[in-house]
């Protein structure tokens, strides 16, 4: 009886997640690339990827940069999202620190812009551990996740009822989109958003951070464009043909 009471009391003291996040995807604009696709992108490679942060109706857009001492990410006086540069994104835990005093962070939007980077939603929740699927070369991938208590990969869940939307899908020619690669991640934090008051992260100790997040990034060795690259080829061929006809007419005239 004493043992049962001890276990119950101990479990009552353990932190619990408010709600698991929800991750969905929508096609948006379809981008195309000739590939091949590869994973293993490190945090120090994401130059050109932008981050837009929202505090209610107020927003700021950040360029990816070196933050010094081997740390890379997005940062200014109101926000820092940082990670160790040599770490692959599929294992990296980014530290998010909302430093906009008195303002709750309500949304983050990651945009691959004109880069060859791709956000890999993967098949983590669909396939057994150790298997692959989706776009060839992209690996298994995993969904965006966040946590305030420890790390989201340790099953601690999310504390803000986060809504994650992957959009602007990518297809590798000549295949249709495999529904795992996207150009944009749109993250909305519920329950009022993420406070600017730093919590204590029990597993990691006291750190200047409000949340721990993860997301997987792949890269294509050829441009990622819209419309389809073959369309550009047809357009180029047509322009060449028009030029030849024009020169012929001038010559005949």
Coordinates of N, CA and C in Angstrom, one line a residue, residues 125-241:
X125 N 6.0 9.1 -38.7 CA 4.8 8.6 -38.0 C 4.1 7.5 -38.8
X126 N 4.6 7.2 -40.1 CA 3.9 6.3 -40.9 C 4.7 5.0 -41.1
X127 N 6.0 5.0 -41.0 CA 6.8 3.8 -41.3 C 7.5 3.3 -40.0
X128 N 7.8 2.1 -40.0 CA 8.6 1.5 -38.8 C 10.0 2.1 -38.7
X129 N 10.5 2.1 -37.5 CA 11.9 2.6 -37.3 C 12.9 1.9 -38.2
X130 N 13.8 2.7 -38.8 CA 14.8 2.1 -39.7 C 14.5 1.9 -41.1
X131 N 13.2 2.2 -41.5 CA 12.8 2.1 -42.9 C 12.8 3.5 -43.5
X132 N 12.8 3.5 -44.8 CA 12.8 4.7 -45.6 C 11.5 4.8 -46.4
X133 N 11.2 6.0 -46.9 CA 10.1 6.2 -47.8 C 10.0 7.6 -48.3
X134 N 9.0 7.9 -49.1 CA 8.9 9.2 -49.6 C 9.9 9.5 -50.8
X135 N 10.4 10.7 -50.9 CA 11.2 11.0 -52.0 C 12.6 10.3 -51.9
X136 N 13.0 9.6 -53.0 CA 14.3 8.9 -52.9 C 15.4 9.9 -52.5
X137 N 16.3 9.5 -51.6 CA 17.4 10.3 -51.1 C 17.0 11.1 -49.9
X138 N 15.7 11.3 -49.6 CA 15.3 12.2 -48.5 C 15.4 11.5 -47.2
X139 N 15.5 10.1 -47.2 CA 15.5 9.4 -45.9 C 14.1 9.4 -45.3
X140 N 14.1 9.1 -44.0 CA 12.8 8.9 -43.3 C 12.2 10.2 -42.8
X141 N 13.1 11.2 -42.5 CA 12.7 12.5 -42.0 C 11.9 12.4 -40.7
X142 N 11.4 13.6 -40.3 CA 10.5 13.7 -39.1 C 9.8 15.0 -39.1
X143 N 8.6 15.1 -38.5 CA 7.9 16.3 -38.4 C 8.5 17.3 -37.5
X144 N 8.2 18.5 -37.7 CA 8.5 19.6 -36.7 C 8.0 19.3 -35.4
X145 N 8.7 19.5 -34.3 CA 8.2 19.3 -33.0 C 8.8 20.3 -32.0
X146 N 8.1 20.6 -31.0 CA 8.6 21.5 -29.9 C 8.3 21.0 -28.6
X147 N 9.0 21.5 -27.6 CA 8.8 21.1 -26.2 C 9.4 22.2 -25.3
X148 N 8.8 22.3 -24.1 CA 9.3 23.2 -23.1 C 10.1 22.4 -22.0
X149 N 9.6 21.1 -21.9 CA 10.2 20.3 -20.9 C 11.1 19.3 -21.6
X150 N 12.4 19.5 -21.4 CA 13.4 18.6 -22.1 C 13.4 18.7 -23.6
X151 N 13.4 17.5 -24.2 CA 13.4 17.5 -25.7 C 12.2 16.9 -26.3
X152 N 11.7 17.3 -27.4 CA 10.5 16.8 -28.0 C 10.6 15.4 -28.5
X153 N 11.9 14.9 -28.7 CA 12.1 13.6 -29.2 C 12.1 12.6 -28.1
X154 N 12.0 13.0 -26.8 CA 12.0 12.1 -25.7 C 10.5 11.9 -25.2
X155 N 9.6 12.3 -26.1 CA 8.2 12.0 -25.8 C 7.6 13.0 -24.8
X156 N 8.2 14.2 -24.6 CA 7.7 15.2 -23.7 C 6.5 16.0 -24.3
X157 N 6.3 15.8 -25.6 CA 5.2 16.5 -26.2 C 5.4 18.0 -26.3
X158 N 4.3 18.7 -26.4 CA 4.3 20.2 -26.7 C 3.4 20.8 -25.7
X159 N 3.7 22.0 -25.2 CA 3.0 22.7 -24.2 C 2.1 23.8 -24.7
X160 N 2.0 24.0 -26.0 CA 1.2 25.1 -26.5 C 0.1 24.8 -27.5
X161 N -0.2 23.5 -27.6 CA -1.2 23.1 -28.6 C -0.8 23.6 -30.0
X162 N 0.4 23.4 -30.3 CA 1.0 23.9 -31.6 C 0.4 23.3 -32.8
X163 N 0.1 24.2 -33.8 CA -0.4 23.8 -35.1 C 0.7 24.0 -36.1
X164 N 1.1 22.9 -36.8 CA 2.2 23.0 -37.7 C 1.6 22.7 -39.1
X165 N 1.9 23.6 -40.1 CA 1.5 23.4 -41.4 C 2.7 23.4 -42.4
X166 N 2.9 22.3 -43.1 CA 3.9 22.2 -44.2 C 3.2 22.6 -45.5
X167 N 3.7 23.5 -46.3 CA 3.1 23.9 -47.5 C 4.1 24.2 -48.6
X168 N 3.7 24.3 -49.8 CA 4.5 24.5 -51.0 C 5.3 23.2 -51.3
X169 N 4.7 22.2 -51.8 CA 5.3 20.9 -52.0 C 6.3 20.9 -53.1
X170 N 7.2 19.9 -53.0 CA 8.3 19.8 -54.0 C 8.3 18.4 -54.6
X171 N 8.4 18.4 -56.0 CA 8.5 17.1 -56.7 C 9.8 17.0 -57.4
X172 N 10.3 15.8 -57.5 CA 11.6 15.5 -58.2 C 11.2 14.9 -59.5
X173 N 11.6 15.6 -60.6 CA 11.3 15.1 -61.9 C 11.8 13.7 -62.2
X174 N 11.1 12.9 -62.9 CA 9.8 13.1 -63.5 C 8.6 12.7 -62.6
X175 N 8.8 12.5 -61.3 CA 7.8 12.0 -60.4 C 6.9 13.1 -59.9
X176 N 5.7 12.7 -59.5 CA 4.8 13.6 -58.8 C 5.3 13.8 -57.4
X177 N 4.9 14.8 -56.7 CA 5.3 15.0 -55.3 C 5.0 13.8 -54.4
X178 N 6.0 13.5 -53.6 CA 5.8 12.3 -52.7 C 5.2 12.7 -51.3
X179 N 4.8 14.0 -51.2 CA 4.2 14.5 -50.0 C 5.0 14.5 -48.8
X180 N 6.4 14.6 -48.9 CA 7.3 14.7 -47.8 C 8.2 15.9 -47.8
X181 N 8.3 16.5 -49.0 CA 9.2 17.7 -49.1 C 8.4 19.0 -49.4
X182 N 8.8 20.0 -48.6 CA 8.1 21.3 -48.7 C 9.0 22.4 -48.6
X183 N 8.6 23.6 -49.0 CA 9.4 24.8 -49.0 C 9.1 25.7 -47.8
X184 N 8.0 25.5 -47.1 CA 7.6 26.4 -46.0 C 7.0 25.6 -44.8
X185 N 7.4 26.0 -43.6 CA 6.8 25.5 -42.4 C 6.1 26.6 -41.7
X186 N 4.9 26.5 -41.4 CA 4.1 27.6 -40.7 C 3.7 27.1 -39.4
X187 N 4.2 27.6 -38.3 CA 4.0 27.1 -36.9 C 3.2 28.2 -36.1
X188 N 2.0 27.7 -35.6 CA 1.2 28.6 -34.7 C 1.2 28.0 -33.3
X189 N 1.5 28.9 -32.3 CA 1.5 28.4 -30.9 C 0.2 28.9 -30.3
X190 N -0.5 27.9 -29.7 CA -1.8 28.2 -29.1 C -1.6 28.5 -27.6
X191 N -2.7 28.6 -26.9 CA -2.7 28.9 -25.5 C -2.0 30.2 -25.2
X192 N -2.2 31.2 -26.1 CA -1.6 32.5 -25.9 C -0.2 32.7 -26.4
X193 N 0.4 31.6 -26.8 CA 1.8 31.8 -27.3 C 2.9 31.5 -26.3
X194 N 4.1 31.7 -26.7 CA 5.3 31.4 -25.9 C 5.7 32.7 -25.2
X195 N 5.7 32.7 -23.8 CA 6.0 33.8 -23.0 C 7.5 34.2 -23.2
X196 N 7.8 35.5 -22.9 CA 9.2 35.9 -22.9 C 9.9 35.6 -21.6
X197 N 9.2 35.0 -20.6 CA 9.8 34.7 -19.3 C 10.4 33.3 -19.5
X198 N 11.8 33.2 -19.3 CA 12.4 31.9 -19.5 C 12.0 30.9 -18.4
X199 N 11.6 29.7 -18.8 CA 11.4 28.6 -17.9 C 12.7 27.9 -17.6
X200 N 12.6 26.9 -16.6 CA 13.7 26.1 -16.4 C 13.5 24.7 -17.1
X201 N 14.4 24.3 -17.9 CA 14.3 23.1 -18.7 C 14.9 22.0 -17.8
X202 N 14.0 21.1 -17.2 CA 14.5 20.1 -16.2 C 15.6 19.2 -16.7
X203 N 15.5 18.7 -18.0 CA 16.5 17.8 -18.4 C 17.8 18.4 -18.8
X204 N 17.7 19.7 -19.3 CA 18.9 20.4 -19.8 C 19.4 21.4 -18.8
X205 N 18.8 21.6 -17.7 CA 19.3 22.6 -16.7 C 18.6 23.9 -17.1
X206 N 19.1 25.0 -16.4 CA 18.6 26.3 -16.6 C 19.3 26.9 -17.8
X207 N 18.6 27.2 -18.9 CA 19.2 27.8 -20.1 C 18.4 29.0 -20.5
X208 N 19.1 29.9 -21.2 CA 18.3 31.1 -21.7 C 17.5 30.7 -22.9
X209 N 16.5 30.0 -22.7 CA 15.6 29.5 -23.8 C 14.2 29.2 -23.3
X210 N 13.2 29.4 -24.2 CA 11.8 29.2 -23.8 C 11.3 27.8 -24.4
X211 N 12.0 27.3 -25.4 CA 11.5 26.1 -26.0 C 12.7 25.4 -26.8
X212 N 12.5 24.1 -27.0 CA 13.4 23.3 -27.7 C 12.6 22.8 -28.9
X213 N 13.2 23.0 -30.1 CA 12.4 22.6 -31.3 C 13.3 21.8 -32.2
X214 N 12.7 21.0 -33.1 CA 13.4 20.2 -34.1 C 12.7 20.2 -35.4
X215 N 13.4 20.3 -36.5 CA 12.9 20.1 -37.9 C 14.0 19.6 -38.8
X216 N 13.6 18.8 -39.8 CA 14.6 18.2 -40.7 C 14.7 18.9 -42.0
X217 N 15.9 19.1 -42.5 CA 16.2 19.8 -43.7 C 17.0 18.9 -44.7
X218 N 16.5 18.8 -45.9 CA 17.2 18.1 -47.0 C 17.7 19.2 -48.0
X219 N 18.4 18.8 -49.0 CA 18.9 19.7 -50.0 C 18.9 19.0 -51.4
X220 N 18.6 19.8 -52.4 CA 18.7 19.3 -53.8 C 19.9 19.8 -54.4
X221 N 20.6 19.0 -55.2 CA 21.8 19.4 -55.9 C 21.5 20.2 -57.2
X222 N 20.2 20.4 -57.5 CA 19.9 21.2 -58.6 C 18.8 22.2 -58.2
X223 N 18.6 23.3 -59.0 CA 17.6 24.3 -58.5 C 16.2 23.8 -58.2
X224 N 15.6 24.4 -57.3 CA 14.2 24.1 -56.9 C 13.4 25.3 -57.4
X225 N 12.6 25.1 -58.4 CA 11.9 26.2 -59.1 C 10.4 25.9 -59.3
X226 N 9.7 26.9 -59.7 CA 8.3 26.8 -60.2 C 8.2 27.8 -61.4
X227 N 7.7 27.4 -62.5 CA 7.1 26.1 -62.8 C 8.2 25.0 -63.0
X228 N 7.8 23.9 -63.6 CA 8.7 22.7 -63.7 C 9.8 23.1 -64.6
X229 N 11.1 22.6 -64.3 CA 12.2 22.9 -65.2 C 12.0 22.6 -66.6
X230 N 11.3 21.5 -67.0 CA 11.1 21.2 -68.4 C 10.3 22.3 -69.1
X231 N 9.4 23.1 -68.3 CA 8.7 24.2 -68.8 C 9.7 25.3 -69.2
X232 N 10.7 25.5 -68.4 CA 11.7 26.5 -68.7 C 12.4 26.1 -70.0
X233 N 12.7 24.8 -70.1 CA 13.4 24.4 -71.3 C 12.6 24.6 -72.6
X234 N 11.3 24.4 -72.5 CA 10.4 24.6 -73.6 C 10.3 26.1 -73.9
X235 N 10.3 27.0 -72.8 CA 10.3 28.4 -73.0 C 11.6 28.9 -73.7
X236 N 12.7 28.3 -73.3 CA 14.0 28.7 -73.9 C 14.0 28.3 -75.3
X237 N 13.5 27.1 -75.6 CA 13.5 26.6 -77.0 C 12.7 27.5 -77.9
X238 N 11.5 27.9 -77.3 CA 10.6 28.8 -78.1 C 11.3 30.1 -78.4
X239 N 12.0 30.7 -77.4 CA 12.7 32.0 -77.6 C 13.8 31.9 -78.6
X240 N 14.5 30.8 -78.6 CA 15.5 30.5 -79.6 C 14.9 30.5 -81.0
X241 N 13.8 29.8 -81.1 CA 13.1 29.6 -82.4 C 12.6 31.0 -82.9

